[in-house]
Coordinates of C-alpha atoms in Angstrom, one line a residue:
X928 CA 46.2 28.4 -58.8
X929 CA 46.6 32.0 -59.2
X930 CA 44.5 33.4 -55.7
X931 CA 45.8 35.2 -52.9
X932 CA 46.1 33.6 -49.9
X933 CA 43.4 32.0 -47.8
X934 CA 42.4 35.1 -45.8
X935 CA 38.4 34.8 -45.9
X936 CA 36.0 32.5 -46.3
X937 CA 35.4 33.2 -50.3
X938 CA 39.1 32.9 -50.6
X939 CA 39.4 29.7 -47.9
X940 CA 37.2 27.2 -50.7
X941 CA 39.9 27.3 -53.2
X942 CA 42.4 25.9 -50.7
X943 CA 39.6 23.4 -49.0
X944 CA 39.5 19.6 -49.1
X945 CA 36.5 19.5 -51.1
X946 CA 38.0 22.5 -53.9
X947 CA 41.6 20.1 -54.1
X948 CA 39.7 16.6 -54.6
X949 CA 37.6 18.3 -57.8
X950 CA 41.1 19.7 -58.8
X951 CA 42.5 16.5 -59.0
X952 CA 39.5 14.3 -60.3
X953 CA 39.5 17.2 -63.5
X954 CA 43.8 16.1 -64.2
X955 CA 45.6 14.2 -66.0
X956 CA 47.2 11.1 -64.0
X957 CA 50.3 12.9 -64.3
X958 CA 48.9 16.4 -63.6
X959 CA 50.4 19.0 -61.3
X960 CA 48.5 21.4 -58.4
X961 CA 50.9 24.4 -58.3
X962 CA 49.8 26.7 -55.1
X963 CA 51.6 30.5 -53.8
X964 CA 51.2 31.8 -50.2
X965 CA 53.5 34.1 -48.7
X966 CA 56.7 33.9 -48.4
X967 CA 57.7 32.9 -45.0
X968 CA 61.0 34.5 -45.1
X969 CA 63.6 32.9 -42.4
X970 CA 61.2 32.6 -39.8
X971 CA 58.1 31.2 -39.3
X972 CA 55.5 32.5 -36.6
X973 CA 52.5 30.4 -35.3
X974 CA 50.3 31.7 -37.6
X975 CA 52.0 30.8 -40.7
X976 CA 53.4 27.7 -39.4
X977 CA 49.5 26.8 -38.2
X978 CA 48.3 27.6 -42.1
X979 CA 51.2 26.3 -44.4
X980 CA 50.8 23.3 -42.5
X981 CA 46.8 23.3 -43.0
X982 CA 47.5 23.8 -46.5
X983 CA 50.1 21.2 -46.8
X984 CA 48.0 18.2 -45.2
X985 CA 45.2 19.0 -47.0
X986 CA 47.1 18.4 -50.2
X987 CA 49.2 15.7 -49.2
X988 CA 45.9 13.7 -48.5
X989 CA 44.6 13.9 -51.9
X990 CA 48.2 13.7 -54.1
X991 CA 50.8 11.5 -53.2
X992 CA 53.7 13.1 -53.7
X993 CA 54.2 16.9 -52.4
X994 CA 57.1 19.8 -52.8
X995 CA 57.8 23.6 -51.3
X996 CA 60.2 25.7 -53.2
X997 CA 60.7 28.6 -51.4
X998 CA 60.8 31.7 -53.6
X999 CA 59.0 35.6 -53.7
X1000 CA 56.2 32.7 -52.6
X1001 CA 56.4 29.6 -51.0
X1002 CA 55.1 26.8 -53.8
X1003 CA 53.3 24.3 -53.0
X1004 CA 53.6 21.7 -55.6
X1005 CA 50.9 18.2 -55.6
X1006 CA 51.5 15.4 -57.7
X1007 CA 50.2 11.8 -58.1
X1008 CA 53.4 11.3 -59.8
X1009 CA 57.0 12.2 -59.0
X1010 CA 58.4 15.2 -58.7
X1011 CA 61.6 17.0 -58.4
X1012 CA 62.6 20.8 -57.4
X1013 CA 66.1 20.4 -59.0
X1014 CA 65.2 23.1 -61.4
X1015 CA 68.7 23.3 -62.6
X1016 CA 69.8 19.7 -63.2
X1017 CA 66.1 19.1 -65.5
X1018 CA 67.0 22.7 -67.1
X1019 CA 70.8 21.4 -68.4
X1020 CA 69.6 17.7 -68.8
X1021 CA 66.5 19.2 -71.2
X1022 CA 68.5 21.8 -72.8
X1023 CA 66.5 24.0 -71.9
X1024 CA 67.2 27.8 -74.2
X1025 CA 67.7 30.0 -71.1
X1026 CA 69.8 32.7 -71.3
X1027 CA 68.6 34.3 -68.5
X1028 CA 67.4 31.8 -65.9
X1029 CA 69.3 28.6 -66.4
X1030 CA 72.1 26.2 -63.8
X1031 CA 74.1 29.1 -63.2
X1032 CA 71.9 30.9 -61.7
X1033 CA 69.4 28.6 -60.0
X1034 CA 71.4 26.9 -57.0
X1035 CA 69.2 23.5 -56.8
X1036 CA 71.1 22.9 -53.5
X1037 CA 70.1 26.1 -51.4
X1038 CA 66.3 25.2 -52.8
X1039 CA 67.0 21.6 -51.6
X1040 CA 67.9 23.5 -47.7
X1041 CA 64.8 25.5 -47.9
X1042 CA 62.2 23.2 -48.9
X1043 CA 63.7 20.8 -46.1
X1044 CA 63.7 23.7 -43.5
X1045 CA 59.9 24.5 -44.2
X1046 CA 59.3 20.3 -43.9
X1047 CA 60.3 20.1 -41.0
X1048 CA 58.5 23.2 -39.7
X1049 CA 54.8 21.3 -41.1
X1050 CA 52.8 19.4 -37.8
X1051 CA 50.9 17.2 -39.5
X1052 CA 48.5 16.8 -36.4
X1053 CA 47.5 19.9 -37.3
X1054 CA 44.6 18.6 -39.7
X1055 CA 43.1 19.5 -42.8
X1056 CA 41.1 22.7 -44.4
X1057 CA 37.6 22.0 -45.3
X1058 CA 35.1 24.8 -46.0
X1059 CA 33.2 24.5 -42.4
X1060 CA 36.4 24.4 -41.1
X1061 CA 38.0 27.4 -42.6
X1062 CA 40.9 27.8 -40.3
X1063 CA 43.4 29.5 -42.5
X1064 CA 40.8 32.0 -42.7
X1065 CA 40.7 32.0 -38.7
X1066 CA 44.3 32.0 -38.9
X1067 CA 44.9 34.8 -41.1
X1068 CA 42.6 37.0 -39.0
X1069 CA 43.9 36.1 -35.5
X1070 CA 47.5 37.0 -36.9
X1071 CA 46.1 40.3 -38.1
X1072 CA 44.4 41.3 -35.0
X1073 CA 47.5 40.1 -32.6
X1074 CA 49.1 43.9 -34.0
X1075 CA 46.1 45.7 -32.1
X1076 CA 45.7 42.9 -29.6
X1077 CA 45.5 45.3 -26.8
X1078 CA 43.2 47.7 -28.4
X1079 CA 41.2 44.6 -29.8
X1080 CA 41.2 42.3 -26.3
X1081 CA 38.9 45.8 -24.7
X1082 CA 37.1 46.2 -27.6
X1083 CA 35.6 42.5 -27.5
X1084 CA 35.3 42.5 -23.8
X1085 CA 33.3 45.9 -23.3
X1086 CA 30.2 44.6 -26.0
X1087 CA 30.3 41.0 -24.1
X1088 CA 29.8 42.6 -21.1
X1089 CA 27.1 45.2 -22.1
X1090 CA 25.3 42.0 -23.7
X1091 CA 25.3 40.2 -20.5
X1092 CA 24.1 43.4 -18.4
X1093 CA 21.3 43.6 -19.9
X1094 CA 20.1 40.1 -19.2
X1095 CA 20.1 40.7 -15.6
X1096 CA 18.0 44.6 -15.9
X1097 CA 14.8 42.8 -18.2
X1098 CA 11.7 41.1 -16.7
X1099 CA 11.3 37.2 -17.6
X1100 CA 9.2 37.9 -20.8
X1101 CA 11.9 40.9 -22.3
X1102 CA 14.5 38.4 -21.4
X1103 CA 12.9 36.0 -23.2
X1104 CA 12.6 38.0 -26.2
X1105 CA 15.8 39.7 -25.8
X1106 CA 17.6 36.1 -26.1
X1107 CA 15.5 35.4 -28.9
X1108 CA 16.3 38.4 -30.8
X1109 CA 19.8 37.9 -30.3
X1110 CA 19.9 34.6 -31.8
X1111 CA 17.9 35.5 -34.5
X1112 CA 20.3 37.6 -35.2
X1113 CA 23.2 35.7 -34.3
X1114 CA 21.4 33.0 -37.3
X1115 CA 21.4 35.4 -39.9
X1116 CA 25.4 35.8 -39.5
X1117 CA 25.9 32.3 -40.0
X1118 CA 23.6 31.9 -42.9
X1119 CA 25.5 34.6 -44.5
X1120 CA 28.1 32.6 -43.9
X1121 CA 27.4 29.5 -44.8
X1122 CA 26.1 30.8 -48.0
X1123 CA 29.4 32.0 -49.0
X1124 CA 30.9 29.1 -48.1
X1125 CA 28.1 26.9 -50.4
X1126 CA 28.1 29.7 -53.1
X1127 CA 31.0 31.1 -53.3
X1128 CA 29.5 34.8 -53.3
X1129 CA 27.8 36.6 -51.1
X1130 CA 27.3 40.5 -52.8
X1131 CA 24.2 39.3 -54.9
X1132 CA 22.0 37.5 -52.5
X1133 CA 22.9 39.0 -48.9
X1134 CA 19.9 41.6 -49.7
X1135 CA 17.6 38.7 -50.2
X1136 CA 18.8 37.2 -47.3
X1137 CA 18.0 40.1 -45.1
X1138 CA 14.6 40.9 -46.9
X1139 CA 13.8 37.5 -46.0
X1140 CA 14.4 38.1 -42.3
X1141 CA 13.1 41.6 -42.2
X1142 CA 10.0 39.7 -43.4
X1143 CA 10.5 37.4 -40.8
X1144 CA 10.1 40.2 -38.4
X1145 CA 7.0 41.9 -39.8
X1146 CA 5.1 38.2 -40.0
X1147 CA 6.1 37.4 -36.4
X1148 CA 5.1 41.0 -35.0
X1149 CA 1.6 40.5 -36.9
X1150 CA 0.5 37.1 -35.8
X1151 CA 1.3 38.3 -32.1
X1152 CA -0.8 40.6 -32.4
X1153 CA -3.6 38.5 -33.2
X1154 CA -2.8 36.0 -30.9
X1155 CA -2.9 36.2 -27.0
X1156 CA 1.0 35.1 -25.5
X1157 CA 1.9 33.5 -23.2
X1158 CA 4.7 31.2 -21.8
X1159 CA 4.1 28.4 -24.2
X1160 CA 4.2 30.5 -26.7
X1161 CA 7.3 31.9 -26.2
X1162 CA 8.5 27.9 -25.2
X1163 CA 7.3 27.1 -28.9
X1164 CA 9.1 30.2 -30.3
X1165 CA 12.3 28.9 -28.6
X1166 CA 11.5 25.2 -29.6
X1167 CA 11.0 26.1 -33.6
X1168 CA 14.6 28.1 -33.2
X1169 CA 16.0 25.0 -31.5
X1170 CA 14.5 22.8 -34.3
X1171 CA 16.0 25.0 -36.9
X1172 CA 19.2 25.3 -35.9
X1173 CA 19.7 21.5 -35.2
X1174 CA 18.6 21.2 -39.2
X1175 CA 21.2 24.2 -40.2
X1176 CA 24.1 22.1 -38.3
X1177 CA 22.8 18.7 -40.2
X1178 CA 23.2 20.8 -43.5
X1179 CA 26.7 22.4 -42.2
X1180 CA 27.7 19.2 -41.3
X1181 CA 26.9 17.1 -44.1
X1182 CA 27.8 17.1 -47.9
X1183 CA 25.6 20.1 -49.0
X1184 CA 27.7 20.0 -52.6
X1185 CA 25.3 17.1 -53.4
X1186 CA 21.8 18.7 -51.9
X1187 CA 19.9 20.4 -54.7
X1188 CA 19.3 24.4 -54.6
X1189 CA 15.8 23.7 -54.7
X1190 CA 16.1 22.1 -51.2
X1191 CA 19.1 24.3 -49.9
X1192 CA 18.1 27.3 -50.7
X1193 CA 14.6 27.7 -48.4
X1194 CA 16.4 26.0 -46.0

């Protein structure tokens, strides 16, 4: 698998449980899944432990036998069948033309010590990936933003508390729509979402995706002002959100790879 490392969502579905299981239902009985993340180096932080061992579990519960040979990346290697990181031993037992790389100068016992130093460092309570569950992704951005966390900790606080301000300054009715807009908003985000995660891309449909709300917006501001509101009509705008998003979490919950597009798209 030649991808970088699972630091979005787009990047997260080739490292998911659903990507690995179609991996291995397209080999050979006696295929191998090769994977490279970072390095580790000689120390392993949270983070990385927290995603190699993500990316481990989710391998190890599709192949039954699993290797890390640490290297300019660690390898992940997934096999039905067995395997062996004594590169040098198979090298000289095949001989093997190498008269660069060969026994003498791959030590199979220092890449023995490694991969059993990164074992032991895997928590296998620590789950698997799946695509609504992209925590690698979560991960990878949690570890990034821990270099500004100072900087990063204000900048999240000050718009929370802005957001919840405002709440308290509006009349029932603004707050009302205030709330709603917000979600609406706060929907769109995870559709984009969840369409990457579906699709794969994003790029060619996100501008149909916000035509589609703008629309949205246009439709709803005509028919109010055709029709008289009130408070049940806000309590049925709020009740059609509710409805909707309870059907969006039935969809993100469920196995979408087997809905057709002509149902999950207008959804």
């Amino acid at each position: 698998m030649a991808v970088p490392d699972p630091s979005s969502v787009h990047l997260n579905r080739y490292y998911s449980y659903e990507f690995v299981s179609r991996l291995k239902n397209n080999l050979k009985s006696n295929g191998v899944v090769i994977y490279g993340i970072n390095p580790s180096g000689h120390y392993l932080s949270d983070w990385q432990t927290k995603k190699l061992s993500l990316i481990y579990n989710t391998l190890s519960s599709v192949f039954r036998n699993l290797e890390i040979i640490s290297g300019e990346k660690d390898y992940l290697l997934a096999s039905d069948q067995h395997l062996s990181i004594s590169i040098s031993e198979l090298t000289a037992s095949r001989s093997l033309l190498n008269i660069y790389v060969n026994e003498d100068y791959i030590d199979d016992t220092q890449i023995e010590l490694r991969s059993n130093f990164l074992n032991e460092q895997i928590n296998t309570t620590e789950g698997i990936n799946t695509n609504n569950k992209a925590l690698p992704a979560f991960y990878s951005t949690v570890k990034y933003l821990a270099h500004f966390s100072s900087a990063m900790n204000l900048l999240l606080v000050i718009p929370i508390i802005v957001l919840f301000l405002l709440l308290f300054l509006f009349k029932t009715q603004l707050r009302g729509m205030y709330i709603a807009g917000f979600t609406g908003a706060s929907i769109e985000v995870i559709l984009i979402f969840f369409f990457q995660i579906v699709y794969g891309y994003i790029y060619a449909a996100i501008g149909i995706l916000i035509a589609v709300f703008m629309a949205g917006l246009i439709l709803g501001a005509f028919v109010g002002r055709r029709f008289q509101r009130s408070i049940i009509s806000y309590r049925i705008s709020f009740l059609i959100i509710l409805v909707y998003l309870s059907v969006l979490y039935i969809f993100l919950s469920s196995s979408y790879t087997a809905i057709p597009p002509l149902i999950l798209w207008p959804v």
